[in-house]
mmCIF file of C-alpha atoms and ligand atoms in Angstrom:
data_model
loop_
_atom_site.group_PDB
_atom_site.id
_atom_site.type_symbol
_atom_site.label_atom_id
_atom_site.label_comp_id
_atom_site.label_asym_id
_atom_site.label_seq_id
_atom_site.Cartn_x
_atom_site.Cartn_y
_atom_site.Cartn_z
ATOM 1 C CA MET H 1 -3.305 18.316 13.814
ATOM 2 C CA ARG H 2 -6.767 17.215 12.721
ATOM 3 C CA ILE H 3 -6.078 14.655 9.922
ATOM 4 C CA LEU H 4 -8.368 12.985 7.366
ATOM 5 C CA VAL H 5 -7.247 9.525 6.351
ATOM 6 C CA THR H 6 -9.071 8.040 3.303
ATOM 7 C CA GLY H 7 -8.854 4.266 3.070
ATOM 8 C CA ALA H 8 -8.950 4.192 6.904
ATOM 9 C CA ALA H 9 -10.549 0.697 7.088
ATOM 10 C CA GLY H 10 -7.905 -0.817 4.903
ATOM 11 C CA PHE H 11 -4.624 -2.499 5.936
ATOM 12 C CA LEU H 12 -2.252 0.504 5.821
ATOM 13 C CA GLY H 13 -4.955 3.181 6.594
ATOM 14 C CA SER H 14 -5.911 1.550 9.890
ATOM 15 C CA HIS H 15 -2.257 1.265 10.979
ATOM 16 C CA LEU H 16 -1.768 4.922 9.961
ATOM 17 C CA CYS H 17 -4.771 5.967 12.050
ATOM 18 C CA ASP H 18 -3.282 4.114 15.021
ATOM 19 C CA ARG H 19 0.120 5.772 14.674
ATOM 20 C CA LEU H 20 -1.410 9.371 14.166
ATOM 21 C CA LEU H 21 -3.671 8.857 17.337
ATOM 22 C CA ALA H 22 -0.551 7.660 19.197
ATOM 23 C CA GLU H 23 1.178 10.872 18.292
ATOM 24 C CA GLY H 24 -1.633 12.819 19.831
ATOM 25 C CA HIS H 25 -3.457 13.937 16.591
ATOM 26 C CA GLU H 26 -7.203 13.933 15.949
ATOM 27 C CA VAL H 27 -8.155 11.508 13.168
ATOM 28 C CA VAL H 28 -11.185 11.422 10.862
ATOM 29 C CA GLY H 29 -11.294 8.147 8.990
ATOM 30 C CA MET H 30 -13.122 7.745 5.731
ATOM 31 C CA ASP H 31 -13.915 4.532 3.744
ATOM 32 C CA ASN H 32 -16.568 2.824 1.719
ATOM 33 C CA PHE H 33 -15.515 -0.665 2.551
ATOM 34 C CA LEU H 34 -14.774 -1.589 -1.030
ATOM 35 C CA THR H 35 -11.748 -3.689 -0.050
ATOM 36 C CA GLY H 36 -11.396 -2.775 3.689
ATOM 37 C CA ASP H 37 -12.928 -4.173 6.811
ATOM 38 C CA PRO H 38 -14.740 -2.340 9.651
ATOM 39 C CA GLN H 39 -13.058 -4.826 11.937
ATOM 40 C CA ASN H 40 -9.737 -3.050 11.285
ATOM 41 C CA LEU H 41 -11.108 0.048 13.102
ATOM 42 C CA ALA H 42 -13.190 -1.773 15.758
ATOM 43 C CA HIS H 43 -10.587 -1.147 18.448
ATOM 44 C CA LEU H 44 -10.978 2.660 17.903
ATOM 45 C CA ALA H 45 -14.672 2.691 18.596
ATOM 46 C CA GLY H 46 -15.183 5.318 21.347
ATOM 47 C CA HIS H 47 -11.756 6.834 21.121
ATOM 48 C CA PRO H 48 -12.104 10.470 21.990
ATOM 49 C CA ARG H 49 -9.892 11.700 19.097
ATOM 50 C CA PHE H 50 -11.161 9.269 16.414
ATOM 51 C CA SER H 51 -14.340 9.643 14.247
ATOM 52 C CA PHE H 52 -15.363 7.804 11.064
ATOM 53 C CA ILE H 53 -17.367 8.776 8.022
ATOM 54 C CA ARG H 54 -18.525 6.068 5.614
ATOM 55 C CA HIS H 55 -18.160 7.639 2.205
ATOM 56 C CA ASP H 56 -17.048 6.982 -1.359
ATOM 57 C CA VAL H 57 -14.256 9.521 -2.092
ATOM 58 C CA THR H 58 -15.045 9.476 -5.866
ATOM 59 C CA ASN H 59 -18.072 11.544 -4.882
ATOM 60 C CA PHE H 60 -17.814 15.169 -3.581
ATOM 61 C CA ILE H 61 -16.362 15.035 0.009
ATOM 62 C CA PHE H 62 -17.608 17.299 2.889
ATOM 63 C CA VAL H 63 -15.932 17.135 6.249
ATOM 64 C CA PRO H 64 -17.214 19.421 9.001
ATOM 65 C CA GLY H 65 -14.651 21.302 11.127
ATOM 66 C CA LYS H 66 -11.092 22.213 10.295
ATOM 67 C CA LEU H 67 -8.620 19.911 8.637
ATOM 68 C CA ASP H 68 -4.739 20.296 8.841
ATOM 69 C CA ALA H 69 -3.811 17.324 6.773
ATOM 70 C CA VAL H 70 -5.464 14.901 4.228
ATOM 71 C CA LEU H 71 -3.822 11.502 3.714
ATOM 72 C CA HIS H 72 -5.189 9.804 0.629
ATOM 73 C CA PHE H 73 -4.926 6.027 0.912
ATOM 74 C CA ALA H 74 -8.164 4.791 -0.640
ATOM 75 C CA SER H 75 -7.686 2.383 -3.501
ATOM 76 C CA PRO H 76 -7.709 -1.287 -4.145
ATOM 77 C CA ALA H 77 -4.169 -2.580 -3.995
ATOM 78 C CA SER H 78 -4.107 -6.389 -4.791
ATOM 79 C CA PRO H 79 -3.237 -7.243 -8.439
ATOM 80 C CA ASN H 80 -4.606 -10.854 -8.063
ATOM 81 C CA ARG H 81 -7.393 -11.504 -10.562
ATOM 82 C CA LYS H 82 -8.449 -14.586 -8.620
ATOM 83 C CA SER H 83 -9.466 -12.487 -5.618
ATOM 84 C CA PRO H 84 -12.771 -10.538 -5.624
ATOM 85 C CA TYR H 85 -10.681 -7.716 -3.894
ATOM 86 C CA GLY H 86 -8.070 -7.697 -6.696
ATOM 87 C CA TYR H 87 -8.092 -4.564 -8.846
ATOM 88 C CA PRO H 88 -8.488 -6.556 -12.128
ATOM 89 C CA ASN H 89 -12.024 -7.319 -10.731
ATOM 90 C CA LEU H 90 -12.528 -3.640 -9.597
ATOM 91 C CA PRO H 91 -11.109 -1.890 -12.691
ATOM 92 C CA ILE H 92 -13.475 1.056 -12.926
ATOM 93 C CA GLN H 93 -13.513 1.611 -9.132
ATOM 94 C CA THR H 94 -9.685 1.509 -9.176
ATOM 95 C CA LEU H 95 -9.401 4.121 -12.001
ATOM 96 C CA LYS H 96 -12.122 6.288 -10.368
ATOM 97 C CA VAL H 97 -10.552 6.357 -6.819
ATOM 98 C CA GLY H 98 -7.038 7.118 -8.317
ATOM 99 C CA ALA H 99 -8.537 9.939 -10.627
ATOM 100 C CA LEU H 100 -11.740 11.442 -9.149
ATOM 101 C CA GLY H 101 -10.863 10.390 -5.578
ATOM 102 C CA THR H 102 -7.549 12.108 -5.856
ATOM 103 C CA HIS H 103 -9.038 15.229 -7.368
ATOM 104 C CA ASN H 104 -11.728 15.383 -4.620
ATOM 105 C CA THR H 105 -9.149 14.920 -1.765
ATOM 106 C CA LEU H 106 -6.854 17.593 -3.352
ATOM 107 C CA GLY H 107 -9.831 19.851 -3.512
ATOM 108 C CA LEU H 108 -10.720 19.260 0.062
ATOM 109 C CA ALA H 109 -7.180 19.902 1.181
ATOM 110 C CA LYS H 110 -7.155 23.189 -0.781
ATOM 111 C CA ALA H 111 -10.450 24.340 0.623
ATOM 112 C CA HIS H 112 -9.187 23.670 4.208
ATOM 113 C CA GLY H 113 -5.664 24.976 3.524
ATOM 114 C CA ALA H 114 -4.409 21.569 4.633
ATOM 115 C CA ARG H 115 -1.217 19.658 3.601
ATOM 116 C CA PHE H 116 -1.854 16.571 1.444
ATOM 117 C CA LEU H 117 -0.156 13.182 1.117
ATOM 118 C CA LEU H 118 -0.799 10.780 -1.684
ATOM 119 C CA ALA H 119 -0.165 7.023 -1.225
ATOM 120 C CA SER H 120 1.471 6.218 -4.626
ATOM 121 C CA THR H 121 3.063 2.943 -5.533
ATOM 122 C CA SER H 122 6.199 1.194 -6.887
ATOM 123 C CA GLU H 123 3.784 0.120 -9.656
ATOM 124 C CA VAL H 124 4.410 3.566 -11.260
ATOM 125 C CA TYR H 125 7.732 2.070 -12.337
ATOM 126 C CA GLY H 126 5.830 -0.826 -14.078
ATOM 127 C CA ASP H 127 8.121 -3.750 -15.077
ATOM 128 C CA PRO H 128 11.313 -1.756 -14.508
ATOM 129 C CA GLU H 129 14.418 -1.624 -16.720
ATOM 130 C CA VAL H 130 16.399 0.175 -14.042
ATOM 131 C CA HIS H 131 17.423 -1.713 -10.902
ATOM 132 C CA PRO H 132 16.948 -0.812 -8.004
ATOM 133 C CA GLN H 133 14.348 1.899 -8.760
ATOM 134 C CA PRO H 134 15.274 5.385 -7.829
ATOM 135 C CA GLU H 135 12.634 8.131 -7.831
ATOM 136 C CA THR H 136 14.158 9.678 -10.920
ATOM 137 C CA TYR H 137 13.249 6.639 -13.062
ATOM 138 C CA TRP H 138 10.091 7.248 -15.144
ATOM 139 C CA GLY H 139 9.064 3.571 -15.438
ATOM 140 C CA LYS H 140 7.911 1.061 -18.013
ATOM 141 C CA VAL H 141 4.121 0.753 -17.837
ATOM 142 C CA ASN H 142 1.781 -1.078 -20.209
ATOM 143 C CA PRO H 143 -1.055 1.587 -20.599
ATOM 144 C CA ILE H 144 -3.741 -1.141 -21.553
ATOM 145 C CA GLY H 145 -2.612 -4.250 -19.505
ATOM 146 C CA GLU H 146 -4.565 -5.762 -16.609
ATOM 147 C CA ARG H 147 -2.325 -3.790 -14.105
ATOM 148 C CA SER H 148 -2.955 -0.468 -16.086
ATOM 149 C CA VAL H 149 -6.138 0.340 -14.086
ATOM 150 C CA TYR H 150 -3.987 0.609 -11.093
ATOM 151 C CA ASP H 151 -0.684 1.904 -12.539
ATOM 152 C CA GLU H 152 -2.224 4.603 -14.746
ATOM 153 C CA ALA H 153 -4.506 5.775 -11.916
ATOM 154 C CA LYS H 154 -1.584 6.132 -9.587
ATOM 155 C CA ARG H 155 0.472 7.994 -12.251
ATOM 156 C CA TYR H 156 -2.439 10.304 -12.931
ATOM 157 C CA ALA H 157 -2.888 10.789 -9.166
ATOM 158 C CA GLU H 158 0.836 11.728 -8.971
ATOM 159 C CA ALA H 159 0.476 14.223 -11.941
ATOM 160 C CA MET H 160 -2.663 15.704 -10.292
ATOM 161 C CA THR H 161 -0.915 16.116 -7.034
ATOM 162 C CA MET H 162 1.986 17.806 -8.541
ATOM 163 C CA ALA H 163 -0.333 20.038 -10.481
ATOM 164 C CA TYR H 164 -2.123 21.144 -7.262
ATOM 165 C CA HIS H 165 1.330 21.901 -5.786
ATOM 166 C CA ARG H 166 2.689 23.838 -8.814
ATOM 167 C CA TYR H 167 -0.464 25.712 -9.752
ATOM 168 C CA HIS H 168 -2.313 26.161 -6.380
ATOM 169 C CA GLY H 169 0.753 26.165 -4.241
ATOM 170 C CA LEU H 170 -0.784 23.223 -2.179
ATOM 171 C CA ASP H 171 1.569 21.663 0.397
ATOM 172 C CA THR H 172 1.735 18.161 -1.029
ATOM 173 C CA ARG H 173 3.786 14.920 -0.411
ATOM 174 C CA ILE H 174 3.917 11.725 -2.531
ATOM 175 C CA VAL H 175 5.045 8.435 -1.081
ATOM 176 C CA ARG H 176 5.860 5.585 -3.490
ATOM 177 C CA ILE H 177 5.098 2.532 -1.361
ATOM 178 C CA PHE H 178 6.906 -0.850 -2.157
ATOM 179 C CA ASN H 179 5.310 -4.131 -1.143
ATOM 180 C CA THR H 180 4.346 -3.780 2.473
ATOM 181 C CA TYR H 181 2.834 -6.642 4.605
ATOM 182 C CA GLY H 182 1.693 -7.168 8.197
ATOM 183 C CA PRO H 183 -1.242 -7.751 10.500
ATOM 184 C CA ARG H 184 -4.806 -6.892 9.267
ATOM 185 C CA MET H 185 -4.084 -7.580 5.538
ATOM 186 C CA ARG H 186 -7.223 -9.197 4.187
ATOM 187 C CA LEU H 187 -7.057 -13.033 4.326
ATOM 188 C CA ASP H 188 -8.572 -13.311 0.843
ATOM 189 C CA ASP H 189 -6.789 -10.247 -0.535
ATOM 190 C CA GLY H 190 -4.725 -12.297 -2.974
ATOM 191 C CA ARG H 191 -1.383 -10.702 -2.458
ATOM 192 C CA VAL H 192 1.497 -13.057 -2.144
ATOM 193 C CA ILE H 193 2.193 -12.859 1.619
ATOM 194 C CA PRO H 194 -1.455 -13.449 2.734
ATOM 195 C CA ASN H 195 -1.757 -16.335 0.193
ATOM 196 C CA PHE H 196 1.453 -17.981 1.329
ATOM 197 C CA ILE H 197 0.918 -17.632 5.080
ATOM 198 C CA GLN H 198 -2.625 -19.061 4.811
ATOM 199 C CA GLN H 199 -1.556 -21.865 2.594
ATOM 200 C CA ALA H 200 1.403 -22.766 4.912
ATOM 201 C CA LEU H 201 -0.875 -22.626 8.085
ATOM 202 C CA ARG H 202 -3.364 -25.065 6.437
ATOM 203 C CA GLY H 203 -0.429 -27.415 5.484
ATOM 204 C CA GLU H 204 -0.959 -26.818 1.705
ATOM 205 C CA PRO H 205 1.691 -26.243 -0.934
ATOM 206 C CA LEU H 206 2.306 -22.575 -1.611
ATOM 207 C CA THR H 207 1.110 -21.256 -5.087
ATOM 208 C CA VAL H 208 4.090 -19.836 -6.840
ATOM 209 C CA TYR H 209 3.019 -17.987 -10.036
ATOM 210 C CA GLY H 210 5.456 -18.416 -12.993
ATOM 211 C CA ASP H 211 8.901 -19.850 -12.136
ATOM 212 C CA GLY H 212 9.223 -17.999 -8.897
ATOM 213 C CA HIS H 213 12.349 -16.163 -10.054
ATOM 214 C CA GLN H 214 10.644 -12.746 -10.101
ATOM 215 C CA THR H 215 11.761 -10.689 -7.156
ATOM 216 C CA ARG H 216 10.093 -8.377 -4.689
ATOM 217 C CA SER H 217 11.327 -6.500 -1.503
ATOM 218 C CA PHE H 218 8.940 -6.738 1.529
ATOM 219 C CA CYS H 219 8.589 -4.043 4.119
ATOM 220 C CA TYR H 220 7.003 -4.592 7.491
ATOM 221 C CA VAL H 221 4.056 -2.192 8.091
ATOM 222 C CA ASP H 222 5.605 -0.573 11.206
ATOM 223 C CA ASP H 223 8.639 0.486 9.293
ATOM 224 C CA LEU H 224 6.650 1.749 6.367
ATOM 225 C CA ILE H 225 4.337 3.852 8.639
ATOM 226 C CA GLU H 226 7.383 5.438 10.386
ATOM 227 C CA GLY H 227 8.720 6.547 6.951
ATOM 228 C CA ILE H 228 5.264 7.949 5.925
ATOM 229 C CA TYR H 229 4.929 9.897 9.192
ATOM 230 C CA ARG H 230 8.472 11.410 8.775
ATOM 231 C CA LEU H 231 7.603 12.351 5.134
ATOM 232 C CA LEU H 232 4.376 14.053 6.305
ATOM 233 C CA LEU H 233 6.420 16.206 8.763
ATOM 234 C CA SER H 234 9.168 16.901 6.099
ATOM 235 C CA ASP H 235 9.138 19.627 3.434
ATOM 236 C CA GLU H 236 9.657 17.263 0.461
ATOM 237 C CA HIS H 237 7.169 17.708 -2.406
ATOM 238 C CA GLU H 238 8.651 15.253 -4.933
ATOM 239 C CA PRO H 239 7.945 11.561 -4.682
ATOM 240 C CA VAL H 240 9.963 9.407 -2.024
ATOM 241 C CA ASN H 241 10.348 5.641 -2.178
ATOM 242 C CA ILE H 242 9.522 3.880 1.069
ATOM 243 C CA GLY H 243 10.228 0.147 1.129
ATOM 244 C CA ASN H 244 12.621 -2.478 2.320
ATOM 245 C CA PRO H 245 15.593 -2.893 -0.071
ATOM 246 C CA ALA H 246 16.216 -6.482 0.855
ATOM 247 C CA GLU H 247 15.280 -8.331 -2.333
ATOM 248 C CA PHE H 248 13.988 -11.857 -2.446
ATOM 249 C CA THR H 249 12.781 -14.151 -5.220
ATOM 250 C CA ILE H 250 9.185 -15.295 -4.690
ATOM 251 C CA LEU H 251 10.703 -18.829 -4.394
ATOM 252 C CA GLU H 252 12.893 -17.665 -1.564
ATOM 253 C CA LEU H 253 9.943 -16.069 0.083
ATOM 254 C CA ALA H 254 7.998 -19.318 -0.187
ATOM 255 C CA GLU H 255 10.804 -21.232 1.347
ATOM 256 C CA THR H 256 11.009 -18.675 4.237
ATOM 257 C CA VAL H 257 7.268 -18.923 4.937
ATOM 258 C CA ASN H 258 7.297 -22.655 4.890
ATOM 259 C CA ARG H 259 10.303 -22.811 7.265
ATOM 260 C CA VAL H 260 8.935 -20.244 9.694
ATOM 261 C CA VAL H 261 5.562 -21.999 9.819
ATOM 262 C CA GLY H 262 6.939 -25.521 9.709
ATOM 263 C CA ASN H 263 5.000 -26.447 6.554
ATOM 264 C CA ALA H 264 6.420 -29.547 4.756
ATOM 265 C CA ALA H 265 4.076 -29.277 1.721
ATOM 266 C CA GLY H 266 6.468 -27.408 -0.419
ATOM 267 C CA VAL H 267 5.315 -25.268 -3.394
ATOM 268 C CA VAL H 268 3.296 -25.788 -6.509
ATOM 269 C CA PHE H 269 3.885 -23.771 -9.705
ATOM 270 C CA LEU H 270 0.900 -22.073 -11.382
ATOM 271 C CA GLU H 271 1.903 -20.747 -14.715
ATOM 272 C CA SER H 272 -1.630 -19.828 -15.800
ATOM 273 C CA ALA H 273 -2.385 -17.505 -12.809
ATOM 274 C CA ARG H 274 0.483 -15.107 -13.614
ATOM 275 C CA ASP H 275 -0.271 -12.013 -15.510
ATOM 276 C CA ARG H 276 1.751 -10.978 -18.408
ATOM 277 C CA ASP H 277 2.797 -7.680 -16.855
ATOM 278 C CA ASP H 278 3.931 -9.073 -13.477
ATOM 279 C CA PRO H 279 7.178 -7.072 -12.875
ATOM 280 C CA GLN H 280 10.163 -9.378 -12.989
ATOM 281 C CA ARG H 281 12.299 -7.370 -10.518
ATOM 282 C CA ARG H 282 11.358 -4.782 -8.007
ATOM 283 C CA CYS H 283 13.505 -3.292 -5.322
ATOM 284 C CA PRO H 284 13.539 0.231 -3.974
ATOM 285 C CA ASP H 285 16.485 2.624 -3.997
ATOM 286 C CA ILE H 286 15.972 4.278 -0.654
ATOM 287 C CA THR H 287 18.949 6.702 -0.826
ATOM 288 C CA LYS H 288 16.556 9.671 -0.834
ATOM 289 C CA ALA H 289 14.518 8.526 2.219
ATOM 290 C CA ARG H 290 17.736 7.827 4.173
ATOM 291 C CA LYS H 291 19.106 11.278 3.247
ATOM 292 C CA ILE H 292 16.133 13.627 3.757
ATOM 293 C CA LEU H 293 14.138 11.596 6.368
ATOM 294 C CA GLY H 294 16.918 9.787 8.140
ATOM 295 C CA TRP H 295 14.682 6.709 7.657
ATOM 296 C CA GLN H 296 15.559 3.032 6.959
ATOM 297 C CA PRO H 297 13.642 -0.163 7.785
ATOM 298 C CA HIS H 298 14.711 -2.169 10.890
ATOM 299 C CA ILE H 299 12.389 -5.287 10.846
ATOM 300 C CA ASP H 300 13.691 -8.149 8.756
ATOM 301 C CA LEU H 301 11.554 -10.541 6.743
ATOM 302 C CA GLU H 302 11.599 -13.507 9.261
ATOM 303 C CA ASP H 303 10.688 -11.186 12.211
ATOM 304 C CA GLY H 304 8.017 -9.459 10.219
ATOM 305 C CA LEU H 305 6.570 -12.802 8.970
ATOM 306 C CA ARG H 306 6.417 -14.082 12.586
ATOM 307 C CA ARG H 307 4.357 -11.128 13.770
ATOM 308 C CA THR H 308 2.126 -11.424 10.671
ATOM 309 C CA ILE H 309 1.674 -15.159 10.999
ATOM 310 C CA ALA H 310 0.494 -14.744 14.650
ATOM 311 C CA ASP H 311 -2.220 -12.280 13.540
ATOM 312 C CA PHE H 312 -3.272 -14.617 10.625
ATOM 313 C CA GLN H 313 -3.422 -17.589 13.002
ATOM 314 C CA ARG H 314 -5.821 -15.731 15.333
ATOM 315 C CA ARG H 315 -8.135 -14.527 12.639
ATOM 316 C CA MET H 316 -8.215 -17.932 10.721
ATOM 317 C CA GLN H 317 -9.150 -19.730 13.962
ATOM 318 C CA SER H 318 -12.025 -17.264 14.624
ATOM 319 C CA GLN H 319 -13.489 -17.678 10.999
HETATM 320 P P1 NAD J 401 -6.506 -2.018 1.274
HETATM 321 O O1 NAD J 401 -7.416 -2.611 0.254
HETATM 322 O O2 NAD J 401 -6.375 -2.750 2.601
HETATM 323 O O3 NAD J 401 -7.068 -0.524 1.728
HETATM 324 C C1 NAD J 401 -7.588 0.295 0.858
HETATM 325 C C2 NAD J 401 -8.792 0.917 1.482
HETATM 326 O O4 NAD J 401 -9.421 2.006 0.581
HETATM 327 C C3 NAD J 401 -9.988 -0.054 1.763
HETATM 328 O O5 NAD J 401 -10.384 0.082 3.115
HETATM 329 C C4 NAD J 401 -11.105 0.374 0.759
HETATM 330 O O6 NAD J 401 -12.375 0.003 1.272
HETATM 331 C C5 NAD J 401 -10.746 1.829 0.671
HETATM 332 N N1 NAD J 401 -11.425 2.318 -0.650
HETATM 333 C C6 NAD J 401 -11.311 1.924 -1.862
HETATM 334 N N2 NAD J 401 -11.919 2.746 -2.668
HETATM 335 C C7 NAD J 401 -12.565 3.680 -1.909
HETATM 336 C C8 NAD J 401 -13.408 4.803 -2.266
HETATM 337 N N3 NAD J 401 -13.788 4.999 -3.525
HETATM 338 N N4 NAD J 401 -13.877 5.563 -1.284
HETATM 339 C C9 NAD J 401 -13.554 5.262 0.118
HETATM 340 N N5 NAD J 401 -12.571 4.298 0.383
HETATM 341 C C10 NAD J 401 -12.229 3.507 -0.541
HETATM 342 O O7 NAD J 401 -5.076 -1.769 0.736
HETATM 343 P P2 NAD J 401 -3.706 -1.237 1.371
HETATM 344 O O8 NAD J 401 -2.690 -2.188 1.151
HETATM 345 O O9 NAD J 401 -4.022 -0.807 2.758
HETATM 346 O O10 NAD J 401 -3.415 -0.044 0.437
HETATM 347 C C11 NAD J 401 -3.620 1.316 0.882
HETATM 348 C C12 NAD J 401 -3.063 2.333 -0.103
HETATM 349 O O11 NAD J 401 -1.662 2.159 -0.146
HETATM 350 C C13 NAD J 401 -3.567 2.183 -1.463
HETATM 351 O O12 NAD J 401 -3.680 3.465 -2.038
HETATM 352 C C14 NAD J 401 -2.518 1.392 -2.172
HETATM 353 O O13 NAD J 401 -2.431 1.813 -3.596
HETATM 354 C C15 NAD J 401 -1.227 1.903 -1.499
HETATM 355 N N6 NAD J 401 -0.159 0.979 -1.559
HETATM 356 C C16 NAD J 401 -0.073 -0.077 -0.878
HETATM 357 C C17 NAD J 401 0.916 -1.090 -0.966
HETATM 358 C C18 NAD J 401 1.114 -2.265 -0.086
HETATM 359 O O14 NAD J 401 2.047 -3.054 -0.279
HETATM 360 N N7 NAD J 401 0.210 -2.483 0.897
HETATM 361 C C19 NAD J 401 1.930 -0.861 -1.885
HETATM 362 C C20 NAD J 401 1.821 0.198 -2.724
HETATM 363 C C21 NAD J 401 0.834 1.176 -2.524
HETATM 364 N N1 UDP J 402 2.492 -14.427 -6.345
HETATM 365 C C1 UDP J 402 2.708 -15.804 -6.224
HETATM 366 N N2 UDP J 402 1.781 -16.602 -5.600
HETATM 367 C C2 UDP J 402 0.645 -15.963 -5.098
HETATM 368 C C3 UDP J 402 0.482 -14.607 -5.200
HETATM 369 C C4 UDP J 402 1.409 -13.836 -5.747
HETATM 370 O O1 UDP J 402 3.778 -16.238 -6.709
HETATM 371 O O2 UDP J 402 -0.235 -16.778 -4.499
HETATM 372 C C5 UDP J 402 3.582 -13.587 -7.006
HETATM 373 C C6 UDP J 402 3.093 -12.667 -8.064
HETATM 374 O O3 UDP J 402 3.020 -13.267 -9.276
HETATM 375 C C7 UDP J 402 4.089 -11.591 -8.007
HETATM 376 C C8 UDP J 402 4.586 -11.525 -6.577
HETATM 377 O O4 UDP J 402 4.161 -12.786 -5.966
HETATM 378 O O5 UDP J 402 5.227 -11.806 -8.859
HETATM 379 C C9 UDP J 402 3.976 -10.370 -5.719
HETATM 380 O O6 UDP J 402 2.631 -10.476 -5.864
HETATM 381 P P1 UDP J 402 1.565 -9.453 -5.086
HETATM 382 O O7 UDP J 402 0.248 -10.011 -5.540
HETATM 383 O O8 UDP J 402 1.844 -9.646 -3.641
HETATM 384 O O9 UDP J 402 1.798 -8.029 -5.540
HETATM 385 P P2 UDP J 402 2.678 -7.324 -6.741
HETATM 386 O O10 UDP J 402 3.976 -7.012 -6.176
HETATM 387 O O11 UDP J 402 2.736 -8.113 -7.923
HETATM 388 O O12 UDP J 402 1.923 -5.960 -6.917
#
């Protein structure tokens, strides 16, 4: 297949490009470097089946040649208001890429007769009242909170994708991605694993927002990409959760990072940095992915953290 990946210079987009190339596909990467880094694609320079177009997908998209699939991953993804790359500091860009960017990429897929895959998120469930979250749960989202620029943009993107599927008969997929981590995450992205790993490697206390009893379930990037690739090849048009169902409190995560790194500085609690809509519990119900994709994650938190720490160590040393 000849496949367009938007957000290709980002964390997930770059791993996706690698996987698609390894499967023998031709890949066109597209990015405007809003939160991504050209370094994430540096190793693909000169690859005979990879090309790159620098473009903002909120503007009309033109791709010369045929396309068999469009994978829409462009969007800021960090909720941290302290990071310049967090979506609270990119609110209009986040709404536009979820709305206009999704509309443009759907239109592009339609024009090429290509299949379409949307990178959606567990944030569509908001601060959930149902636990773990199955795809059938409709969520509890604050429409005007700090996270709303991301949550509502992704909910709109899902609605637009289903509209193209139902009205135009477009061959679409929606993956609801739960917290995923791994090599190439921006050091200053502000998400919890990059923050904790850097703090631990510097011998500093880890910044726990709130009381640390809120939970998340962390999926290593290779497991996620496997699930997404299987979804792309499947016939499923309704959303599918992909994530690791092993649930940890943020305090447990902090203790694990400190243990694996060998950091004795402990944690510091920062009440003020936590936003009001920070979901208190998040864990994917992956029954559907297991059933229709035969997929489940294999890499546990400690193993994934070791691989990620090695990458962070290397990049921090070369800063
Ligand atoms: P990232 O910030 O590393 O990557 C996003 C990429 O999109 C960046 O390279 C950025 O420059 C690009 N981009 C943003 N706006 C653009 C625009 N208008 N035009 C072109 N490119 C644009 O984030 P990530 O973690 O790799 O997330 C990728 C996708 O996966 C996002 O859609 C995100 O919502 C989704 N997602 C990620 C996670 C996760 O845990 N990593 C969880 C849920 C959903
Ligand atoms: N968090 C934290 N310390 C940090 C960064 C994040 O305690 O330095 C918490 C945050 O409040 C949230 C969880 O870790 O409860 C996950 O945050 P992240 O930014 O990774 O993404 P989210 O899952 O909230 O979208």
